[in-house]
Amino acid sequence: KKIFLTSILYSVCIIAFSQAKVYDGKLIVGTAESELIGKDISDLQLINLKEETIAMNFFKGKYLYVDFWFTGCKPCIAEVPSARELEDKLQDKDIVFVNISFDLSQDKWKESVKKFEITGENLWVGSIEKRDVWTAEYKMTVFPRYWIVNPDGIILHPDAERPSKYLEIEGLLERDIETVSNIR
């Protein structure tokens, strides 16, 4: 019985660690986030404020700090002033701030961008069907959510800190980008 339990535990560990990723010296085992590390998002299509469909490869060559949000998410809206401040602070860096809305209505999204003065590149996921695909494919179950994406459109950090946290600790976003870039 002891050998049987040990072999089961060993098998579980082998499976878990074969799916593990390392970030900032920490092992991420079998989480939704770990599955996203290294995923290419450059072909994903979204809608901009001019109602044009653009692919994420539009931003090729730049690091992206991506904010996933929707109007009814109070913590999302609470982070907007910090995001604006962080973007201003890092304007001389090679980082594009991309805000991707999961609002059900395109009109509601546009109203909110204007009302809350959301800066950066503002994009909308689109139809309910597209939103459902994003939710399933990219584990979008918690908002706000932040990613760091490399200049080739590869997700480096699918669980980045909120803008307010990056403002608290000078240089943290830049260090996170450097750290995740070096371990890939």
Rosetta silent file (secondary structure, phi, psi, omega in degrees, C-alpha in Angstrom):
SEQUENCE: KKIFLTSILYSVCIIAFSQAKVYDGKLIVGTAESELIGKDISDLQLINLKEETIAMNFFKGKYLYVDFWFTGCKPCIAEVPSARELEDKLQDKDIVFVNISFDLSQDKWKESVKKFEITGENLWVGSIEKRDVWTAEYKMTVFPRYWIVNPDGIILHPDAERPSKYLEIEGLLERDIETVSNIR
SCORE:     score description
SCORE:     0.000 S_00000001
   1 L     0.000  -42.860 -179.489    0.000    0.000    0.000 S_00000001
   2 H   -63.939  -41.008  178.972    2.836    2.397    0.894 S_00000001
   3 H   -65.455  -40.846  179.424    4.621    1.679   -2.403 S_00000001
   4 H   -61.439  -48.171  179.561    1.375    2.216   -4.313 S_00000001
   5 H   -64.022  -39.911  178.341    0.739    5.617   -2.658 S_00000001
   6 H   -63.281  -42.035 -179.738    4.350    6.656   -3.174 S_00000001
   7 H   -67.752  -35.484  176.431    4.166    5.779   -6.872 S_00000001
   8 H   -65.553  -46.648  178.854    0.929    7.758   -7.268 S_00000001
   9 H   -60.207  -43.243  178.296    2.472   10.774   -5.533 S_00000001
  10 H   -60.175  -44.918  179.745    5.581   10.452   -7.700 S_00000001
  11 H   -62.476  -43.151  178.512    3.440   10.334  -10.873 S_00000001
  12 H   -61.718  -43.357  179.256    1.465   13.417   -9.842 S_00000001
  13 H   -63.362  -42.533  179.203    4.705   15.313   -9.163 S_00000001
  14 H   -61.054  -46.462  179.863    6.179   14.307  -12.525 S_00000001
  15 H   -63.409  -46.710 -178.453    3.055   15.480  -14.364 S_00000001
  16 H   -61.574  -48.161 -176.673    2.858   18.742  -12.395 S_00000001
  17 H   -72.785  -22.353  175.918    6.507   19.637  -12.814 S_00000001
  18 H   -71.174  -20.945  178.153    6.485   18.782  -16.510 S_00000001
  19 L  -101.399    2.694 -174.691    3.890   21.567  -16.906 S_00000001
  20 L   -77.489  152.453  173.938    5.640   23.968  -14.545 S_00000001
  21 E  -128.615  158.920  178.284    7.137   27.304  -15.505 S_00000001
  22 E  -112.867  131.842  173.556    9.529   29.516  -13.580 S_00000001
  23 E  -136.594  127.151  176.060    8.879   33.194  -13.016 S_00000001
  24 L    51.762   40.492  177.149   10.974   35.476  -10.837 S_00000001
  25 L    76.865    1.995 -179.386   12.593   32.511   -9.163 S_00000001
  26 E  -109.096  141.201  178.365    9.198   31.044   -8.230 S_00000001
  27 E   -87.601  125.294  176.544    7.852   27.810   -9.614 S_00000001
  28 E  -106.064  111.332 -174.202    4.350   28.120  -11.063 S_00000001
  29 L  -108.295  118.544  169.691    2.889   24.625  -11.184 S_00000001
  30 L    58.241   25.182  177.174   -0.207   23.767  -13.169 S_00000001
  31 L   -91.529  162.757  176.459   -1.944   27.144  -12.844 S_00000001
  32 H   -58.306  -38.339 -179.429   -3.981   28.755  -15.583 S_00000001
  33 H   -62.578  -41.920 -176.976   -1.316   31.442  -15.726 S_00000001
  34 H   -63.444  -30.148  179.056    1.510   28.969  -16.326 S_00000001
  35 H   -69.381  -22.087 -177.419   -0.317   27.596  -19.369 S_00000001
  36 H   -88.146  -20.403 -178.887   -0.327   31.064  -20.939 S_00000001
  37 L   -61.422  127.360  179.291    3.395   31.752  -20.610 S_00000001
  38 L    90.566   -3.392 -179.063    4.958   31.591  -24.071 S_00000001
  39 L   -76.454  136.186 -179.637    1.652   31.791  -25.932 S_00000001
  40 E   -87.681  122.402  179.264    1.703   33.903  -29.116 S_00000001
  41 L  -111.713    9.304 -172.841   -1.080   36.496  -29.243 S_00000001
  42 L   -62.250  -24.957 -179.607    0.141   38.452  -32.273 S_00000001
  43 L   -92.333   -2.563 -179.681   -2.709   37.239  -34.517 S_00000001
  44 L   -64.082  137.628 -177.442   -5.506   38.053  -32.061 S_00000001
  45 E  -110.043  135.168 -179.534   -7.982   40.507  -33.521 S_00000001
  46 E  -136.337  173.835 -178.338   -9.668   43.289  -31.583 S_00000001
  47 E  -113.083  131.916  179.153  -11.634   46.447  -32.349 S_00000001
  48 E   -93.063 -179.990 -177.147  -10.204   49.934  -31.804 S_00000001
  49 L   -65.299  -20.312  177.102  -12.072   53.174  -31.030 S_00000001
  50 L   -86.872    5.735 -179.176  -12.364   53.922  -34.771 S_00000001
  51 L    66.746   26.826  174.928  -14.233   50.588  -35.090 S_00000001
  52 L   -95.107  143.788  174.915  -11.372   49.094  -37.111 S_00000001
  53 E   -86.764  125.832  177.617  -10.324   45.500  -36.564 S_00000001
  54 E  -129.025  150.761  175.965   -6.639   45.277  -35.724 S_00000001
  55 E   -93.712  154.488  179.934   -4.382   42.364  -34.842 S_00000001
  56 H   -62.995  -20.226  177.620   -2.089   42.494  -31.829 S_00000001
  57 H   -67.399   -6.888  172.091    0.885   42.300  -34.227 S_00000001
  58 H   -56.464  -30.003 -176.936    0.114   45.991  -34.837 S_00000001
  59 H   -96.717   10.217 -177.493    2.260   46.544  -31.716 S_00000001
  60 L   -51.441  137.716  179.788    5.140   44.318  -32.879 S_00000001
  61 L    96.627   -5.445 -179.259    8.503   45.559  -31.672 S_00000001
  62 L  -124.397  146.743  168.936    7.176   46.980  -28.397 S_00000001
  63 E   -72.916  144.895  178.551    6.669   45.537  -24.951 S_00000001
  64 E  -118.544  136.236  168.067    3.006   45.580  -23.956 S_00000001
  65 E  -109.675  106.706 -171.563    1.465   46.079  -20.547 S_00000001
  66 E  -102.266  129.552  179.630   -2.039   44.763  -21.167 S_00000001
  67 E  -112.878  118.633  176.080   -4.971   45.620  -18.902 S_00000001
  68 E   -99.321  127.670 -172.800   -8.121   43.485  -19.184 S_00000001
  69 E  -152.929  172.314  167.602  -11.152   45.249  -17.754 S_00000001
  70 L  -153.630  158.302 -171.694  -14.860   46.008  -18.069 S_00000001
  71 L   -56.494  -42.383 -176.624  -17.039   48.923  -16.954 S_00000001
  72 L   -76.080   -0.280 -178.670  -18.858   47.141  -14.116 S_00000001
  73 L   -90.607  102.443 -177.724  -15.591   46.051  -12.480 S_00000001
  74 H   -60.642  -43.176  177.013  -14.986   48.519   -9.638 S_00000001
  75 H   -62.670  -31.964  177.747  -11.370   47.399   -9.015 S_00000001
  76 H   -63.363  -49.494 -177.617  -10.706   47.831  -12.764 S_00000001
  77 H   -67.474  -35.412  179.235  -11.978   51.404  -12.760 S_00000001
  78 H   -62.753  -26.463 -179.451  -10.183   52.158   -9.479 S_00000001
  79 L   -82.910  -11.677 -175.519   -6.851   51.344  -11.203 S_00000001
  80 H   -56.788  -49.101  178.953   -7.390   53.812  -14.083 S_00000001
  81 H   -59.900  -38.860  178.023   -5.735   56.837  -12.390 S_00000001
  82 H   -66.082  -39.519  178.482   -2.730   54.691  -11.426 S_00000001
  83 H   -63.180  -43.021  178.384   -2.501   53.312  -14.967 S_00000001
  84 H   -61.148  -44.918  179.797   -2.562   56.845  -16.371 S_00000001
  85 H   -64.472  -42.906  179.365    0.159   57.922  -13.935 S_00000001
  86 H   -63.654  -42.641  178.635    2.297   54.854  -14.693 S_00000001
  87 H   -61.657  -43.974  177.523    1.955   55.428  -18.436 S_00000001
  88 H   -60.906  -43.395 -177.474    3.018   59.077  -18.022 S_00000001
  89 H   -64.099  -33.001 -174.909    5.944   58.050  -15.849 S_00000001
  90 L  -107.053   19.830 -175.737    7.171   55.485  -18.399 S_00000001
  91 L   -61.234  -23.670  179.231    6.452   57.411  -21.597 S_00000001
  92 L   -88.175   -2.209  178.041   10.148   57.392  -22.558 S_00000001
  93 L   -90.287  166.291 -179.221   10.324   53.587  -22.245 S_00000001
  94 L   -90.929   53.255 -177.154    9.500   51.140  -25.025 S_00000001
  95 E  -124.520  127.804  176.082    6.256   50.017  -23.364 S_00000001
  96 E  -103.379  131.508  177.575    2.778   50.358  -24.885 S_00000001
  97 E   -92.739  116.448 -176.506   -0.172   50.383  -22.502 S_00000001
  98 E  -116.563  125.608  179.372   -3.017   48.384  -24.052 S_00000001
  99 E  -110.155  119.108 -178.692   -6.467   48.292  -22.461 S_00000001
 100 E  -112.228  116.240 -177.089   -8.725   45.467  -23.629 S_00000001
 101 E   -90.566  138.932  174.747  -12.365   45.806  -22.646 S_00000001
 102 L  -105.262   19.383  178.143  -14.691   42.878  -22.079 S_00000001
 103 L   -58.182  147.176  179.296  -17.782   45.114  -22.024 S_00000001
 104 L   -71.516  -31.909 -175.460  -20.875   43.561  -23.590 S_00000001
 105 L  -113.315  133.873  177.263  -21.677   46.716  -25.526 S_00000001
 106 H   -64.221  -38.647  178.974  -19.342   48.626  -27.811 S_00000001
 107 H   -63.786  -42.738  178.684  -21.183   51.850  -26.934 S_00000001
 108 H   -61.793  -43.006  178.032  -20.757   51.221  -23.195 S_00000001
 109 H   -59.004  -49.996 -178.993  -17.037   50.583  -23.743 S_00000001
 110 H   -61.765  -41.891  177.203  -16.590   53.818  -25.718 S_00000001
 111 H   -58.632  -45.093 -176.955  -18.555   55.792  -23.094 S_00000001
 112 H   -67.156  -39.390  177.650  -16.388   54.385  -20.309 S_00000001
 113 H   -58.206  -43.552 -179.929  -13.112   55.142  -22.100 S_00000001
 114 H   -71.594  -49.643 -176.236  -14.243   58.755  -22.374 S_00000001
 115 H   -59.382  -44.887 -175.945  -15.875   59.028  -18.919 S_00000001
 116 L   -94.116    3.008  178.435  -12.941   57.534  -17.004 S_00000001
 117 L    52.983   54.684 -178.856  -10.298   59.097  -19.282 S_00000001
 118 L   -81.426  116.849 -176.972   -8.651   55.778  -20.044 S_00000001
 119 L   -94.640 -178.975 -178.177   -5.413   56.476  -21.895 S_00000001
 120 L    87.801 -165.611  178.438   -3.181   54.178  -23.917 S_00000001
 121 E   -87.231  117.328 -177.482   -4.370   51.955  -26.737 S_00000001
 122 E  -103.251  122.886 -177.562   -8.033   51.115  -26.151 S_00000001
 123 E  -130.442  155.067  179.961   -9.400   47.948  -27.701 S_00000001
 124 E  -122.622  137.759 -178.965  -12.629   45.974  -27.373 S_00000001
 125 L   -62.241  -40.504  178.736  -12.900   42.191  -27.534 S_00000001
 126 L   113.360 -144.765 -174.150  -16.058   42.387  -29.627 S_00000001
 127 L   -59.379  163.873  177.936  -19.074   40.132  -29.795 S_00000001
 128 H   -58.733  -38.296  179.634  -20.230   37.854  -27.001 S_00000001
 129 H   -61.977  -44.657  178.808  -18.942   34.893  -29.019 S_00000001
 130 H   -65.856  -39.089  178.366  -15.460   36.409  -29.246 S_00000001
 131 H   -62.183  -41.283  178.826  -15.546   37.275  -25.567 S_00000001
 132 H   -64.022  -37.445  177.123  -16.445   33.677  -24.743 S_00000001
 133 H   -63.960  -46.932  177.858  -13.509   32.426  -26.836 S_00000001
 134 H   -58.256  -44.910 -177.682  -11.142   34.789  -24.985 S_00000001
 135 H   -59.266  -44.536 -179.282  -12.568   33.699  -21.647 S_00000001
 136 H   -73.571  -49.719 -174.504  -11.972   30.037  -22.419 S_00000001
 137 H   -68.171  -36.808 -173.942   -8.696   30.302  -24.329 S_00000001
 138 L  -114.806   18.723  173.056   -7.000   32.844  -22.065 S_00000001
 139 L    53.711   42.956 -178.475   -8.550   31.920  -18.703 S_00000001
 140 L   -84.105   80.947 -179.418  -10.243   35.320  -18.327 S_00000001
 141 L  -116.823  -11.654 -178.479  -12.235   34.651  -15.183 S_00000001
 142 L  -129.607  134.309  178.038  -10.883   37.358  -12.871 S_00000001
 143 L  -129.465  149.051   -5.163  -10.727   41.092  -13.514 S_00000001
 144 L   -70.857  160.543  179.436   -8.753   43.246  -13.589 S_00000001
 145 E  -136.684  142.157 -176.522   -6.045   41.153  -15.161 S_00000001
 146 E  -131.647  138.685  176.960   -2.658   42.308  -16.422 S_00000001
 147 E  -123.672  154.596  164.577   -0.155   40.759  -18.818 S_00000001
 148 E  -114.132  126.766 -177.123    3.335   41.624  -19.953 S_00000001
 149 E  -120.772  137.813 -177.308    3.848   40.711  -23.621 S_00000001
 150 L   -80.579  172.161 -177.422    7.203   40.787  -25.418 S_00000001
 151 L   -61.941  -14.502  177.352    7.937   42.615  -28.708 S_00000001
 152 L   -95.213    3.659  179.027    7.199   39.418  -30.674 S_00000001
 153 L    85.186   20.965 -179.031    3.682   39.090  -29.229 S_00000001
 154 E  -100.230  131.612  178.041    4.546   36.332  -26.739 S_00000001
 155 E   -69.018  119.948  177.693    2.968   36.364  -23.276 S_00000001
 156 E   -97.097  -40.457 -175.215    5.799   36.649  -20.771 S_00000001
 157 E  -139.785   99.362 -176.665    3.868   37.328  -17.584 S_00000001
 158 L   -84.739    7.967  179.528    0.145   36.486  -17.554 S_00000001
 159 L  -143.854   53.455 -177.959   -0.352   37.635  -13.970 S_00000001
 160 L   -70.881  165.312  179.957    1.472   40.968  -13.761 S_00000001
 161 L   -70.932  161.039  174.189    0.929   43.443  -10.939 S_00000001
 162 L   -72.029  156.659  178.617   -1.709   46.182  -10.965 S_00000001
 163 H   -55.783  -38.433 -179.231   -0.591   49.696  -11.968 S_00000001
 164 H   -62.169  -34.736  178.054   -0.941   50.921   -8.370 S_00000001
 165 H   -69.395  -42.276  178.599    1.555   48.276   -7.221 S_00000001
 166 H   -64.237  -30.901  177.252    4.043   49.255   -9.927 S_00000001
 167 H   -72.034  -33.608  179.984    3.760   52.882   -8.787 S_00000001
 168 H   -63.997  -37.154 -174.063    4.472   51.893   -5.168 S_00000001
 169 L  -115.714  104.870 -177.706    7.759   50.219   -6.060 S_00000001
 170 L   -53.282  126.262  174.952   10.016   52.307   -8.291 S_00000001
 171 L    80.247    4.231 -176.133   11.223   50.376  -11.339 S_00000001
 172 H   -64.711  -42.278  179.779    9.183   47.221  -10.609 S_00000001
 173 H   -61.912  -45.055  179.054    7.537   47.063  -14.045 S_00000001
 174 H   -62.462  -40.525  177.734   10.885   47.446  -15.780 S_00000001
 175 H   -65.640  -40.761  177.514   12.409   44.762  -13.509 S_00000001
 176 H   -61.102  -43.908  179.018    9.481   42.431  -14.202 S_00000001
 177 H   -61.885  -45.590  179.749    9.960   42.908  -17.943 S_00000001
 178 H   -63.155  -43.708 -178.807   13.697   42.285  -17.645 S_00000001
 179 H   -61.901  -51.919 -176.494   13.193   39.228  -15.426 S_00000001
 180 H   -70.434  -27.462  176.927   10.614   37.517  -17.606 S_00000001
 181 H   -69.462  -35.912 -177.136   12.538   38.365  -20.782 S_00000001
 182 H   -76.532  -21.524 -177.651   15.703   36.747  -19.435 S_00000001
 183 L   -95.955    0.011 -179.430   14.091   33.443  -18.427 S_00000001
 184 L   -90.694    0.000    0.000   12.433   32.717  -21.750 S_00000001
